[in-house]
XYZ file of C-alpha atoms in Angstrom:
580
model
C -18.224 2.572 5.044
C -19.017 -0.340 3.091
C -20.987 -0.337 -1.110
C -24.039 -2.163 -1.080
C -24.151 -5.773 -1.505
C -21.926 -8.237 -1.957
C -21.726 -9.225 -5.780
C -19.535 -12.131 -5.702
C -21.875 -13.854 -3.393
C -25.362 -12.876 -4.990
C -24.431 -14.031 -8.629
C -23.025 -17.054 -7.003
C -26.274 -17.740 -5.459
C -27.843 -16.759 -8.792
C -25.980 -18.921 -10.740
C -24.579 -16.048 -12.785
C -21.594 -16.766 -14.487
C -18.816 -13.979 -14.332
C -16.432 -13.570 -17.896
C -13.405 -12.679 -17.551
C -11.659 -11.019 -20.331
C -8.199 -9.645 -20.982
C -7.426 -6.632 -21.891
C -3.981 -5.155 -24.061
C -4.276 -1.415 -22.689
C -1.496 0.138 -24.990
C 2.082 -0.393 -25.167
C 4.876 -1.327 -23.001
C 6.514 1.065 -21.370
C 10.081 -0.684 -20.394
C 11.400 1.940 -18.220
C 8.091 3.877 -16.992
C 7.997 2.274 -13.665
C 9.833 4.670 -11.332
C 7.419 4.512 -8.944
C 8.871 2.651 -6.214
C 12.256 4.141 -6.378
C 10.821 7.559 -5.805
C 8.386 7.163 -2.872
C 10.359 9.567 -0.579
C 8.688 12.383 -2.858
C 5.017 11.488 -2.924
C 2.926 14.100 -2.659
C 1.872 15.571 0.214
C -1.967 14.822 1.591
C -1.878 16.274 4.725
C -3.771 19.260 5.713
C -1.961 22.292 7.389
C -3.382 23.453 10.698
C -3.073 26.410 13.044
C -5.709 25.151 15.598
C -6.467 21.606 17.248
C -10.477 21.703 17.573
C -11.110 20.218 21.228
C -15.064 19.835 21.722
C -17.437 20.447 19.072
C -21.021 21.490 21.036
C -24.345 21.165 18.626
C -27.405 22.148 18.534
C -29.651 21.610 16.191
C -33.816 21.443 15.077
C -35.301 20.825 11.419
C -37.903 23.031 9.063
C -38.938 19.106 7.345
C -40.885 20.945 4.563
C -38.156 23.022 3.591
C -35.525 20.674 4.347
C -33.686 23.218 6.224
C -31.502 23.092 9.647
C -31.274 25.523 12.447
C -27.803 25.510 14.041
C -26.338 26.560 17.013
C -22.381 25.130 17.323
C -19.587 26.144 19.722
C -16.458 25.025 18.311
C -14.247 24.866 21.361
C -10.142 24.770 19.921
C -6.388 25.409 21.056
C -4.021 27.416 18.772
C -1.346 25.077 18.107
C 1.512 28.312 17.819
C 1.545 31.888 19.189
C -0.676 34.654 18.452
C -3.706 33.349 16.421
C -5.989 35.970 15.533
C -7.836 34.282 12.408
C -10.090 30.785 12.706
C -11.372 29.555 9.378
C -13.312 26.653 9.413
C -15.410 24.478 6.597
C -18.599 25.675 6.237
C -20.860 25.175 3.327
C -23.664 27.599 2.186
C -24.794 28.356 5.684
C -26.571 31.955 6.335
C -24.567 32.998 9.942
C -27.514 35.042 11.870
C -24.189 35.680 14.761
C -20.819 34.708 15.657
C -19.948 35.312 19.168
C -16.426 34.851 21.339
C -18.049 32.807 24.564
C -18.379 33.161 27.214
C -18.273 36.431 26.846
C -20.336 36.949 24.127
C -18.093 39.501 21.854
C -19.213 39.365 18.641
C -16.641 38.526 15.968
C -16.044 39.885 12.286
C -16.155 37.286 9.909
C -16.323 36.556 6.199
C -18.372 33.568 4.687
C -16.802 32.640 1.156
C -15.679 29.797 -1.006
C -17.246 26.978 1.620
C -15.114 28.359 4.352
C -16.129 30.802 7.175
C -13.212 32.641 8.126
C -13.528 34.403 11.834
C -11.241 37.285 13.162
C -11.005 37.063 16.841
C -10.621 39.799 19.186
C -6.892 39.346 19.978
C -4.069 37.298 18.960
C -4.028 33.889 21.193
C -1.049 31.492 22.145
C -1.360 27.000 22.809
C -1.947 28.003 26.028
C -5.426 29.205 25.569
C -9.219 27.610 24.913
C -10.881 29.368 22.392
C -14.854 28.583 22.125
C -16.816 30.608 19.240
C -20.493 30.526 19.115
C -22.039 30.014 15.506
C -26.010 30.517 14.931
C -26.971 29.983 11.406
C -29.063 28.074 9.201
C -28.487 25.710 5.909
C -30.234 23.918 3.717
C -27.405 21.275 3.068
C -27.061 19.401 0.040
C -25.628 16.865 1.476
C -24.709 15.943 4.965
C -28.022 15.817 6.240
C -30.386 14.061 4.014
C -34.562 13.929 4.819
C -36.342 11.303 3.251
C -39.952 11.256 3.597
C -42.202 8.468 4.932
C -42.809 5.344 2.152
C -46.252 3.482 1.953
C -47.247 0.306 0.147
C -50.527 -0.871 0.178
C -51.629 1.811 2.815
C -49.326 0.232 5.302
C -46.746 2.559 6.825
C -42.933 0.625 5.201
C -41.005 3.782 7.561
C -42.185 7.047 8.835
C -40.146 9.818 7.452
C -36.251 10.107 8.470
C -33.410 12.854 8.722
C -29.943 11.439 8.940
C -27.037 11.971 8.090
C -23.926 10.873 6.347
C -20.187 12.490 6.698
C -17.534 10.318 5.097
C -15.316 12.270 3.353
C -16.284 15.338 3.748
C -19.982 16.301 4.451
C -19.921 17.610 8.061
C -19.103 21.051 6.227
C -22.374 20.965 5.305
C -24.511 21.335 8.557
C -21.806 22.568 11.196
C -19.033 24.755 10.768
C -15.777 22.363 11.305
C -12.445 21.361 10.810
C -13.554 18.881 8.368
C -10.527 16.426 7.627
C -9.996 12.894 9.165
C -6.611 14.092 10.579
C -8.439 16.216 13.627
C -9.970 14.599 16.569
C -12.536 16.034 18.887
C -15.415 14.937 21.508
C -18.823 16.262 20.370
C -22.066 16.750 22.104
C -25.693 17.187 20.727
C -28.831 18.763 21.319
C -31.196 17.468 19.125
C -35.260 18.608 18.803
C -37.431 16.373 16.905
C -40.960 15.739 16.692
C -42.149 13.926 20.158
C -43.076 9.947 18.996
C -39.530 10.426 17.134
C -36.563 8.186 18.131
C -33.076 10.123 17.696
C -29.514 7.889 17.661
C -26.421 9.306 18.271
C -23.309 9.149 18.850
C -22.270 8.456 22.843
C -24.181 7.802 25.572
C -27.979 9.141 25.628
C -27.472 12.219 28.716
C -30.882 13.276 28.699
C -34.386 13.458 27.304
C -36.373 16.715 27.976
C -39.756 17.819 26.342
C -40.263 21.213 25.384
C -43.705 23.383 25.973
C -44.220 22.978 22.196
C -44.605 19.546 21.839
C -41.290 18.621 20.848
C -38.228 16.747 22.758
C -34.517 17.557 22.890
C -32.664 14.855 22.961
C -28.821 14.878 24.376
C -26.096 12.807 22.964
C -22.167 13.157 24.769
C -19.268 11.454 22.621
C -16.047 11.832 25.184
C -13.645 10.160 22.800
C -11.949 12.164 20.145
C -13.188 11.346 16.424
C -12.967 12.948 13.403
C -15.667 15.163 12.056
C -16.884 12.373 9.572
C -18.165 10.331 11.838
C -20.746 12.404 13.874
C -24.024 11.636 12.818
C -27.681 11.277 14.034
C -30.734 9.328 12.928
C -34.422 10.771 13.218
C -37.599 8.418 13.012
C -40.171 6.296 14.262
C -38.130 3.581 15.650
C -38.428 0.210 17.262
C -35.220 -0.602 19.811
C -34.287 -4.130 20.279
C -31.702 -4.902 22.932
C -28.709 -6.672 23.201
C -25.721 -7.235 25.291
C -22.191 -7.784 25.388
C -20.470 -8.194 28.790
C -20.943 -4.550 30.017
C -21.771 -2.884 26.374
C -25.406 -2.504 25.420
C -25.966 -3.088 22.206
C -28.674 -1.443 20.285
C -30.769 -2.731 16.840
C -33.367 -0.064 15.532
C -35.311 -0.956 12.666
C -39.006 -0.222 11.845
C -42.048 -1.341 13.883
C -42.901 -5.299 12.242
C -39.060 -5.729 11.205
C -38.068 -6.602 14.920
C -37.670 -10.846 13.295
C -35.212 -9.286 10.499
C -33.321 -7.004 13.196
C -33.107 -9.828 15.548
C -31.843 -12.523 12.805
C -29.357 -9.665 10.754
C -27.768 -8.427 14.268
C -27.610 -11.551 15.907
C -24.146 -12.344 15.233
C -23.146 -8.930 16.823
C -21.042 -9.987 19.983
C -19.830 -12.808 18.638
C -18.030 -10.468 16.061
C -17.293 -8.395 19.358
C -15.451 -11.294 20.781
C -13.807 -12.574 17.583
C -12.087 -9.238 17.368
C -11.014 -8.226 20.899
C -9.298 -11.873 21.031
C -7.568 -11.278 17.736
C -6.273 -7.967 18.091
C -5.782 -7.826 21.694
C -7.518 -4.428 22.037
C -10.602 -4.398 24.173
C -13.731 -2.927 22.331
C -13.035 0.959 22.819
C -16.451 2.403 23.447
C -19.822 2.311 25.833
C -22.274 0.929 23.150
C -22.883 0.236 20.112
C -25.947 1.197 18.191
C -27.023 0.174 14.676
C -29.774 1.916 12.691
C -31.756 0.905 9.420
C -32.389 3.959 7.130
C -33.994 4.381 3.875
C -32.589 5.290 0.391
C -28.524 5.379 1.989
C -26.045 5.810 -0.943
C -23.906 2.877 1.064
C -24.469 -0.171 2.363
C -23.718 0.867 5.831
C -21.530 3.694 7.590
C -19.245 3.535 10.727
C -20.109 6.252 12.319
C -18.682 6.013 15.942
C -21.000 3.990 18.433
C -24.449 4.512 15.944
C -23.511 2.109 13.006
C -25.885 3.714 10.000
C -27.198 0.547 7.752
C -28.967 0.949 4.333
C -32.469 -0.943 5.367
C -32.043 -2.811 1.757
C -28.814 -4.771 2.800
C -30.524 -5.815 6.156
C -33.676 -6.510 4.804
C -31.669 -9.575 2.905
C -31.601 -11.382 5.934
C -34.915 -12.698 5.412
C -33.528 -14.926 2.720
C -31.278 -17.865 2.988
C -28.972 -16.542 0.113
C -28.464 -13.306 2.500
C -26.648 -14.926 5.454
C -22.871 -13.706 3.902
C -24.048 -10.597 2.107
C -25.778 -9.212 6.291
C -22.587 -10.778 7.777
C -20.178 -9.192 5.797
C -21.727 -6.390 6.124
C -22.160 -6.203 10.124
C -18.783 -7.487 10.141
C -17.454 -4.549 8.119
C -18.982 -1.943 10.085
C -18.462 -3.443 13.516
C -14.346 -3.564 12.547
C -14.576 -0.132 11.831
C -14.701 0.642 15.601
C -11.212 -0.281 15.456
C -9.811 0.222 12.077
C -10.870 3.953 11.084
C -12.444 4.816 14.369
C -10.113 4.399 17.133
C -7.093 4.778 14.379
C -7.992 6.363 11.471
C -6.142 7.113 8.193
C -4.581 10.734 8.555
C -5.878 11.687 5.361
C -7.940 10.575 2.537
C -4.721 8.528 0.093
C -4.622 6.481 2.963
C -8.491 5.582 3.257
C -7.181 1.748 2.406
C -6.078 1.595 6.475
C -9.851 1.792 7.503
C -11.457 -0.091 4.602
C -9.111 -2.536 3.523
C -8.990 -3.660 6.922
C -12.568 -3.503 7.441
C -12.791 -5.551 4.016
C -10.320 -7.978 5.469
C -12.229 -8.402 8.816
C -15.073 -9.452 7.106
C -12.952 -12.889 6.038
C -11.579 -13.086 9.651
C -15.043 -13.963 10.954
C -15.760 -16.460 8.595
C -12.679 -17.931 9.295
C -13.432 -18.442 13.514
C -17.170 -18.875 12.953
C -17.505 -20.991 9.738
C -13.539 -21.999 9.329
C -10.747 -21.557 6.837
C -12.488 -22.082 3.287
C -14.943 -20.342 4.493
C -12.165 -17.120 4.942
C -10.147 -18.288 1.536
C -13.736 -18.542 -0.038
C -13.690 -14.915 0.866
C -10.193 -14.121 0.327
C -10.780 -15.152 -3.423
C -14.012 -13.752 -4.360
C -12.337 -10.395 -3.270
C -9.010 -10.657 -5.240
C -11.478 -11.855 -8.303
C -13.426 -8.905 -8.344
C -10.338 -6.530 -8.217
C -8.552 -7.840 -10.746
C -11.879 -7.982 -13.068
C -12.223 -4.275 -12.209
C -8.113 -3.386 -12.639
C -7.985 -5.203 -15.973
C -10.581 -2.300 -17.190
C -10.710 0.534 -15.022
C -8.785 3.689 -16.534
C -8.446 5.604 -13.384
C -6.928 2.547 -11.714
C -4.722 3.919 -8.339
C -2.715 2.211 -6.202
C -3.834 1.595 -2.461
C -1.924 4.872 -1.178
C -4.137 6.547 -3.555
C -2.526 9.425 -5.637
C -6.088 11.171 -6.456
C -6.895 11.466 -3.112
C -7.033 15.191 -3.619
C -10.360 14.821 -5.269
C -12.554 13.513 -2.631
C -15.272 13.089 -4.672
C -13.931 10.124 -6.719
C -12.445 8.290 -3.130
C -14.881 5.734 -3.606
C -14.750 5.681 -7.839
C -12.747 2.644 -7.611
C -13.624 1.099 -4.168
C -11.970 -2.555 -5.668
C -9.038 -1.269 -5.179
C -9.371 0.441 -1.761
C -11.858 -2.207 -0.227
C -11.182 -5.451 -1.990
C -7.714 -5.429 -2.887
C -6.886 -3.906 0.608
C -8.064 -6.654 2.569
C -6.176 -9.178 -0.231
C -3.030 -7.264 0.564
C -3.423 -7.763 4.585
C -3.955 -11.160 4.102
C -0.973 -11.348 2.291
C 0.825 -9.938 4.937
C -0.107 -12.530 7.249
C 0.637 -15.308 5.105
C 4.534 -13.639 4.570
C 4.894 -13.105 8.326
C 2.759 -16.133 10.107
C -0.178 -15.762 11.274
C 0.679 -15.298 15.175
C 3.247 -12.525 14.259
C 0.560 -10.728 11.983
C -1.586 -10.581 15.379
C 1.234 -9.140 17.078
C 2.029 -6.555 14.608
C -1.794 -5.954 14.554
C -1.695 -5.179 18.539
C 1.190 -3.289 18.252
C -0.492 -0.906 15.199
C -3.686 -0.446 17.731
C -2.153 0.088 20.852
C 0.660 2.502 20.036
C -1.702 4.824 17.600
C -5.286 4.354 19.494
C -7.220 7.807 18.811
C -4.777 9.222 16.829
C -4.085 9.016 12.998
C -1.978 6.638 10.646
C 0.156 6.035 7.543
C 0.911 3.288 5.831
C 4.227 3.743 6.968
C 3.209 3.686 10.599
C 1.174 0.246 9.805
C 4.768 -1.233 7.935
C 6.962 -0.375 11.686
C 4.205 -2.091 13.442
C 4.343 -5.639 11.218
C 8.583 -5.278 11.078
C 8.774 -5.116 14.722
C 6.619 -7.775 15.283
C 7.675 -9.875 12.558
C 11.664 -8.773 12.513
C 11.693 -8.354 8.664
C 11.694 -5.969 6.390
C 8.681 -5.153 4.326
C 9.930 -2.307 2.288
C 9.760 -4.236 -0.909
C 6.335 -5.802 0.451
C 4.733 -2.295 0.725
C 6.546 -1.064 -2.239
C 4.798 -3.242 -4.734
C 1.336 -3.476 -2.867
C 1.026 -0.439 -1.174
C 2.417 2.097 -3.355
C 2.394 0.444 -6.468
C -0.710 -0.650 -8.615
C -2.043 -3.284 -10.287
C -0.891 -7.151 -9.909
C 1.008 -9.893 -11.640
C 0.213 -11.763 -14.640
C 2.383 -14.897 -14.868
C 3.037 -16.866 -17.456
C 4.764 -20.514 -16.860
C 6.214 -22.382 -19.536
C 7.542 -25.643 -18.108
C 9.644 -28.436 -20.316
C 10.799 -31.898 -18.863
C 14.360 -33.271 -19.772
C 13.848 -36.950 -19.447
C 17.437 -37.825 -20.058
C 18.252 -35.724 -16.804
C 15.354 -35.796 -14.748
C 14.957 -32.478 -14.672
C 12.078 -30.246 -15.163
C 12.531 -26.527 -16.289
C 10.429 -24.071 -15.826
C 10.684 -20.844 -17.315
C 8.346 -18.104 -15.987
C 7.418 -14.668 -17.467
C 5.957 -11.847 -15.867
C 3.298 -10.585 -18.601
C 1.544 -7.028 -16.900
C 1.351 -3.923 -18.562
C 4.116 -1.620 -16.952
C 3.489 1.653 -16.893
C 4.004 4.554 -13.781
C 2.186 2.759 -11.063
C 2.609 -0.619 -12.033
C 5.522 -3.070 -11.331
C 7.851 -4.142 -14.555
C 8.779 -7.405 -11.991
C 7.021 -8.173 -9.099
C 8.731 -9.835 -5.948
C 6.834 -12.514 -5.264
C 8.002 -15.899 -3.004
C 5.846 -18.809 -4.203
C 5.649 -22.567 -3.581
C 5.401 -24.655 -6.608
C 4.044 -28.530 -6.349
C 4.957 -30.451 -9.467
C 2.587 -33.926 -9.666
C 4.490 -36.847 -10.574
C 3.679 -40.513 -10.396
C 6.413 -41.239 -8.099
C 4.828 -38.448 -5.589
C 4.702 -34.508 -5.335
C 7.772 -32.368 -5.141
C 7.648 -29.441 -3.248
C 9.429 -26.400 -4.422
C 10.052 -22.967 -3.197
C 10.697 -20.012 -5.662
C 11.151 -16.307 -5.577
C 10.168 -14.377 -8.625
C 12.372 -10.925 -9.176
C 12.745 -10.642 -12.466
C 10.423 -10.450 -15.947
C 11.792 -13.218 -16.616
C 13.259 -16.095 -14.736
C 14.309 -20.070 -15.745
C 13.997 -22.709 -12.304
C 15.249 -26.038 -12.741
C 14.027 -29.004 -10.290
C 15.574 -32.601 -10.402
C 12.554 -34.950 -10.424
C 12.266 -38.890 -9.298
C 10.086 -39.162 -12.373
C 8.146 -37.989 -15.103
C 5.691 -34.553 -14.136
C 2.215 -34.626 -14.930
C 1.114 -31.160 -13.935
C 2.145 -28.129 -11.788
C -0.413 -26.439 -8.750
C 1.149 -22.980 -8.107
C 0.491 -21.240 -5.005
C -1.195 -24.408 -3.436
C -1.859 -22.294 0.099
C -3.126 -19.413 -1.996
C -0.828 -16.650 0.071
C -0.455 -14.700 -3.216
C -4.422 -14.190 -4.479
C -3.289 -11.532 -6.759
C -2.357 -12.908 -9.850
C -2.988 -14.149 -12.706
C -1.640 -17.726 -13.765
C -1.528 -19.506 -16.981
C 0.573 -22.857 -17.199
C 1.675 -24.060 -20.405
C 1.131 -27.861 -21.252
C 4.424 -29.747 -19.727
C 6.964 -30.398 -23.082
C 9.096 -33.518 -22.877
C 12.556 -33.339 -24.809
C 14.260 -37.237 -25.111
């Protein structure tokens, strides 16, 4: 899932000019980081489970005037011990007309409370057994399934009305009973009835097509690769479909009837991005398609969900402007590396959400950098690292990227700078400590070994060590687990008696539970002089630290972090003193 826009790029275009300004947020707390000497007892973020859910079967029509759903689900599962005689599942505000034990059709005791629907089944059941219970009900969801009613200007149809939905975290609950957490993984099927000159996208391959005697059509979507619950979704309108093609995978634009030019010039870079990743991470593209779908008024700027990419039709619709060729790109980009960041792995639960957007964030810069080249990707690399630490300097419910507030889902995306933009910073940072060609390895290795399952953070620092044959514990320590980023402060003074240039270097952030007192951070240092530049490798531990360089002449100025492998930071150099 991606916010709308890019803002970096449209005040840029605009001329805008961004302030930054520093903030003193209260006093130092010398010894308050403990943080990264007492990761072993982070908090817990999993979600317990009894059951494994294997096939989720849906049916489903609309009541568009009332905005309500009729369901009929089979939630198909395997206990995961012995003797299970109790199923509760996420279910939110749904009236239950039955609840049957199929195929036998037993109807089941249940009790609908709290946003949960908790079924008793007839007997106690062991791992060895496939469970499927029948749920007929209907909802009138407050979120999950959104309808959004057909838009006029001018009395020319802009989109006929729309129902669609949107899952990520946790809005499946809200039109089918589920297992709603990122951690499970099941196939889904739907049966969708919709009004007959209606287009419906899915997820999967399109089965079938079948019109009723009313009037209506059914249409049949089959997903046969395990997802999570948050990405099964459907769109509902009066669609145009423009085709594409990549090798074997059909690709699939919908917009409105007149946007086909926009659809055709914001999609076009598609397979290209299809290629660019499949040769970078090794991993063939996982699925049979790939769909993407305009909608109107969508919270996000677009949504992953698996094989039927939902994009807000305002983001797209930039496209027609020259300004727009980053913001679509980015954008298409995003969603597309979602297929394999957060869709074939995806984050085991929601303080780990940085493994699916951070990467996603960062995949955006890796097509700049094969299509338009390595500014382009730096150009990128920087806006992003700007705009977090803008947002860290002021943001009081700052987190680090394994995100200790995870528990409330509803603020996940509160501070998205952190998640999104400083989680693709951090990955390229990675690749600048390891080398690029062992980053790709590591990458392969991360993909391969965990396809269709979920991930830690942990599981992603194995994958770069054995690739890469060091250790990152101190890497993922500071970055991962701990917040915020350096502020450095260099204070350099020139002996010319002894040629030799000091340079003492302070470490200036806040420190407070989250946050670093001394980052570890290996830097090169050039310092100008007119006899030539002298290169100079240092490693920062420490709040404070004193380098001294022998020089073939006087310095005129000092470039930190020429190769820019370190974006977050903040640097201020001192004027050069000169003691005779």
């Amino acid at each position: 899932m991606r916010n709308p826009g890019l803002k970096f790029e449209l005040m840029n275009f605009m001329k805008f000019t961004i302030l930054r300004k520093t903030f003193l947020i209260g006093a130092m707390l010398l010894s308050a980081f403990t943080a990264l000497s007492a990761q072993t007892k982070r908090p817990n973020f999993d979600r317990e489970q009894t059951f494994d859910v294997q096939h989720y079967l849906i049916r489903a029509s609309f009541d568009r005037q009332k905005k309500r759903i009729f369901g009929d689900t089979t939630v198909s599962l395997k206990p995961l011990g012995g003797d299970l005689s109790v199923v509760e599942l996420d279910a939110v505000d749904m009236v239950f007309e039955s609840i049957k034990l199929e195929p036998a059709g037993i109807d089941l005791k249940y009790v609908s409370k709290g946003g949960k629907v908790s079924v008793t089944l007839d007997r106690g059941y062991g791992s060895q057994d496939l469970i499927a219970i029948r749920f007929k009900y209907t909802a009138q969801p407050k979120k999950g399934v959104y309808f959004v009613p057909a838009e006029t200007r001018s009395q020319e149809i802009r989109h006929s009305s729309q129902i669609w939905t949107q899952g990520e975290p946790d809005e499946a609950r809200h039109w089918f009973p589920s297992f709603d957490f990122p951690s499970d993984k099941a196939t889904t099927e739907k049966y969708l009835t919709v009004e007959k000159d209606e287009t419906v996208i899915g997820n999967g391959e399109l089965v079938d097509k079948v019109e009723n005697s009313n009037g209506t059509v059914t249409w049949h979507y089959r997903m046969p690769i395990p997802h999570s619950t948050y990405l099964v979704s459907f769109v509902i309108g009066k669609y145009v479909k423009i085709e594409g093609k990549y090798k074997n995978i059909p690709l699939g634009y919908y917009t409105y009837p007149g946007k086909e030019e926009n659809a055709r010039t914001a999609f076009s870079e598609t397979a290209r991005m299809i290629e660019t990743f499949e040769g970078l991470t090794g991993v063939p593209f996982p699925y049979n398609k790939y769909d993407q779908t305009i909608v109107a008024k969508f919270s996000f700027g677009g949504m992953e969900n698996i094989t039927a990419t939902t994009m807000a039709d305002t983001e797209i619709f930039f496209a027609d402007f020259d300004f727009g060729k980053n913001i679509v790109n980015d954008l298409v980009s995003h969603e597309l590396a979602h297929s394999w960041f957060g869709n074939l792995v995806t984050c085991k639960n929601w303080a780990e959400l940085w493994l699916n957007e951070g990467f996603a964030t960062y995949m955006e810069a890796v097509f700049r950098e094969q299509a338009f080249g390595r500014e382009d990707y730096l150009r990128k690399i920087r806006s992003d690292a700007a705009e977090f630490l803008v947002d860290d300097a002021v943001n009081r419910r700052r987190h680090a990227l394994y995100n200790l507030r995870a528990g409330d889902v509803n603020s996940l995306f509160d501070n998205s700078s952190t998640t999104y933009d400083k989680g693709g910073v951090v990955i390229h940072m990675i690749r600048e400590q390891i080398g690029t060609e062992k980053f790709w390895k590591g990458i392969n290795i991360y993909l391969d070994r965990h396809k269709f399952a979920s991930v830690e953070s942990t599981d992603l620092k194995r994958s770069f060590e054995e690739a890469s044959a060091q250790d990152l514990g101190w890497f993922f320590d500071q970055w991962v687990y701990g917040a915020g980023a350096p502020k450095l402060d260099f204070k350099p003074s020139y002996n010319a008696r002894t040629k030799t240039l000091n340079v003492t270097i302070f470490q200036t952030q806040t420190v407070d539970t989250i946050t670093p007192t001394a980052f570890r951070l290996p830097l090169d240092m050039v310092i100008k002089t007119a006899a030539g530049d002298v290169r100079h490798d240092i490693e920062l531990k420490k709040r404070v630290q004193t380098f001294s360089i022998k020089l073939p002449g006087k310095p005129t100025s000092l470039v930190i972090d020429e190769n820019e492998k370190i974006p977050l930071k903040e640097v201020k150099i001192r004027p050069i003193t000169t003691l005779k």
